[in-house]
């Protein structure tokens, strides 16, 4: 079980860091439109950004660890741990992107953390 929890946590961390990296890459890329007229230049602009590539790579790595975890534990046990990414994202958004964290967002995140704790105790 301990190895599986390690795999789960690595997967969650890789996914969260991947999101942060994608966000940083998209702030460099700028706002995009999804019109058919601009699709090729838009995809090129996104696909050649090293932070976007890095973020997607982290997702793939996280998926490998997630699959390893799922081979060892029940999905109903593993999946709630994915919500830890909310905690990471809330903190990173505030620290790295100066996003506003409202009291309700903070309270919701604390409730998520409590839920993960309770599920982790259920074995």
mmCIF file of C-alpha atoms in Angstrom:
data_model
loop_
_atom_site.group_PDB
_atom_site.id
_atom_site.type_symbol
_atom_site.label_atom_id
_atom_site.label_comp_id
_atom_site.label_asym_id
_atom_site.label_seq_id
_atom_site.Cartn_x
_atom_site.Cartn_y
_atom_site.Cartn_z
ATOM 1 C CA UNK A 1 0.000 0.000 0.000
ATOM 2 C CA UNK A 2 2.843 2.415 0.817
ATOM 3 C CA UNK A 3 4.344 2.066 -2.659
ATOM 4 C CA UNK A 4 0.942 2.722 -4.212
ATOM 5 C CA UNK A 5 0.485 5.888 -2.159
ATOM 6 C CA UNK A 6 3.917 7.027 -3.327
ATOM 7 C CA UNK A 7 2.895 6.430 -6.935
ATOM 8 C CA UNK A 8 -0.355 8.303 -6.379
ATOM 9 C CA UNK A 9 1.398 11.288 -4.820
ATOM 10 C CA UNK A 10 4.005 11.427 -7.602
ATOM 11 C CA UNK A 11 1.196 11.310 -10.153
ATOM 12 C CA UNK A 12 -0.725 14.111 -8.434
ATOM 13 C CA UNK A 13 2.404 16.233 -8.088
ATOM 14 C CA UNK A 14 3.389 15.697 -11.732
ATOM 15 C CA UNK A 15 -0.119 16.648 -12.850
ATOM 16 C CA UNK A 16 -0.180 19.770 -10.708
ATOM 17 C CA UNK A 17 3.274 20.913 -11.779
ATOM 18 C CA UNK A 18 2.231 20.130 -15.346
ATOM 19 C CA UNK A 19 -0.764 22.462 -14.973
ATOM 20 C CA UNK A 20 1.425 25.206 -13.531
ATOM 21 C CA UNK A 21 3.876 24.784 -16.384
ATOM 22 C CA UNK A 22 1.066 24.848 -18.954
ATOM 23 C CA UNK A 23 -0.345 28.026 -17.410
ATOM 24 C CA UNK A 24 3.060 29.703 -17.554
ATOM 25 C CA UNK A 25 3.475 28.637 -21.181
ATOM 26 C CA UNK A 26 0.055 29.985 -22.086
ATOM 27 C CA UNK A 27 0.792 33.325 -20.415
ATOM 28 C CA UNK A 28 3.760 33.548 -22.775
ATOM 29 C CA UNK A 29 1.676 32.471 -25.750
ATOM 30 C CA UNK A 30 -1.113 34.920 -24.994
ATOM 31 C CA UNK A 31 -4.833 34.604 -25.441
ATOM 32 C CA UNK A 32 -5.814 32.241 -28.226
ATOM 33 C CA UNK A 33 -8.902 31.885 -30.359
ATOM 34 C CA UNK A 34 -10.312 28.596 -31.534
ATOM 35 C CA UNK A 35 -11.396 29.710 -34.976
ATOM 36 C CA UNK A 36 -10.750 27.422 -37.937
ATOM 37 C CA UNK A 37 -9.089 30.311 -39.735
ATOM 38 C CA UNK A 38 -6.295 30.557 -37.147
ATOM 39 C CA UNK A 39 -6.031 26.918 -36.095
ATOM 40 C CA UNK A 40 -2.678 26.061 -37.727
ATOM 41 C CA UNK A 41 -0.740 29.113 -36.489
ATOM 42 C CA UNK A 42 -2.366 28.771 -33.075
ATOM 43 C CA UNK A 43 -1.415 25.102 -32.761
ATOM 44 C CA UNK A 44 2.116 25.906 -33.929
ATOM 45 C CA UNK A 45 2.446 28.706 -31.392
ATOM 46 C CA UNK A 46 1.232 26.464 -28.577
ATOM 47 C CA UNK A 47 3.081 23.344 -29.714
ATOM 48 C CA UNK A 48 6.456 25.040 -29.963
ATOM 49 C CA UNK A 49 6.326 26.655 -26.531
ATOM 50 C CA UNK A 50 8.813 24.793 -24.289
ATOM 51 C CA UNK A 51 6.652 25.268 -21.191
ATOM 52 C CA UNK A 52 3.627 23.763 -22.905
ATOM 53 C CA UNK A 53 5.747 20.829 -24.077
ATOM 54 C CA UNK A 54 7.138 20.443 -20.559
ATOM 55 C CA UNK A 55 3.681 20.550 -19.009
ATOM 56 C CA UNK A 56 2.382 17.879 -21.359
ATOM 57 C CA UNK A 57 5.458 15.748 -20.666
ATOM 58 C CA UNK A 58 4.784 15.980 -16.938
ATOM 59 C CA UNK A 59 1.222 14.816 -17.572
ATOM 60 C CA UNK A 60 2.481 11.746 -19.419
ATOM 61 C CA UNK A 61 4.913 10.938 -16.599
ATOM 62 C CA UNK A 62 2.144 11.405 -14.052
ATOM 63 C CA UNK A 63 -0.083 9.056 -16.014
ATOM 64 C CA UNK A 64 2.556 6.315 -15.909
ATOM 65 C CA UNK A 65 2.711 6.573 -12.107
ATOM 66 C CA UNK A 66 -1.090 6.692 -11.916
ATOM 67 C CA UNK A 67 -1.338 3.456 -13.891
ATOM 68 C CA UNK A 68 1.225 1.841 -11.590
ATOM 69 C CA UNK A 69 -0.864 2.910 -8.594
ATOM 70 C CA UNK A 70 -4.088 1.608 -10.125
ATOM 71 C CA UNK A 71 -2.458 -1.766 -10.647
ATOM 72 C CA UNK A 72 -2.037 -1.984 -6.850
ATOM 73 C CA UNK A 73 -5.085 -0.356 -5.216
ATOM 74 C CA UNK A 74 -8.799 0.150 -5.783
ATOM 75 C CA UNK A 75 -9.829 3.105 -7.910
ATOM 76 C CA UNK A 76 -12.243 4.201 -5.178
ATOM 77 C CA UNK A 77 -9.251 4.485 -2.838
ATOM 78 C CA UNK A 78 -6.822 6.130 -5.284
ATOM 79 C CA UNK A 79 -9.037 8.637 -7.035
ATOM 80 C CA UNK A 80 -9.822 10.944 -4.102
ATOM 81 C CA UNK A 81 -6.083 11.583 -3.754
ATOM 82 C CA UNK A 82 -6.225 13.310 -7.138
ATOM 83 C CA UNK A 83 -8.109 16.111 -5.412
ATOM 84 C CA UNK A 84 -4.869 17.016 -3.632
ATOM 85 C CA UNK A 85 -4.050 18.805 -6.859
ATOM 86 C CA UNK A 86 -6.638 21.413 -5.791
ATOM 87 C CA UNK A 87 -4.518 22.244 -2.767
ATOM 88 C CA UNK A 88 -1.353 22.473 -4.851
ATOM 89 C CA UNK A 89 -3.072 24.565 -7.518
ATOM 90 C CA UNK A 90 -4.603 26.969 -5.022
ATOM 91 C CA UNK A 91 -1.237 27.580 -3.394
ATOM 92 C CA UNK A 92 0.674 27.814 -6.673
ATOM 93 C CA UNK A 93 -1.888 30.131 -8.259
ATOM 94 C CA UNK A 94 -1.562 32.491 -5.328
ATOM 95 C CA UNK A 95 2.244 32.334 -5.085
ATOM 96 C CA UNK A 96 3.209 32.221 -8.762
ATOM 97 C CA UNK A 97 0.411 34.022 -10.587
ATOM 98 C CA UNK A 98 -0.818 36.405 -7.866
ATOM 99 C CA UNK A 99 -4.344 35.056 -8.175
ATOM 100 C CA UNK A 100 -6.898 36.088 -5.558
ATOM 101 C CA UNK A 101 -7.833 33.357 -3.075
ATOM 102 C CA UNK A 102 -11.223 34.025 -1.525
ATOM 103 C CA UNK A 103 -12.222 32.671 1.892
ATOM 104 C CA UNK A 104 -14.701 30.303 0.217
ATOM 105 C CA UNK A 105 -11.982 28.856 -2.033
ATOM 106 C CA UNK A 106 -9.758 28.371 0.974
ATOM 107 C CA UNK A 107 -12.553 26.728 2.978
ATOM 108 C CA UNK A 108 -13.376 24.404 0.093
ATOM 109 C CA UNK A 109 -9.749 23.394 -0.219
ATOM 110 C CA UNK A 110 -9.548 22.640 3.508
ATOM 111 C CA UNK A 111 -12.635 20.433 3.203
ATOM 112 C CA UNK A 112 -10.988 18.569 0.313
ATOM 113 C CA UNK A 113 -7.885 18.011 2.447
ATOM 114 C CA UNK A 114 -10.034 16.632 5.270
ATOM 115 C CA UNK A 115 -11.771 14.274 2.852
ATOM 116 C CA UNK A 116 -8.484 12.937 1.513
ATOM 117 C CA UNK A 117 -7.247 12.407 5.060
ATOM 118 C CA UNK A 118 -10.369 10.432 5.972
ATOM 119 C CA UNK A 119 -10.164 8.265 2.865
ATOM 120 C CA UNK A 120 -6.457 7.590 3.404
ATOM 121 C CA UNK A 121 -7.295 6.281 6.889
ATOM 122 C CA UNK A 122 -9.855 3.850 5.468
ATOM 123 C CA UNK A 123 -7.144 1.643 3.938
#
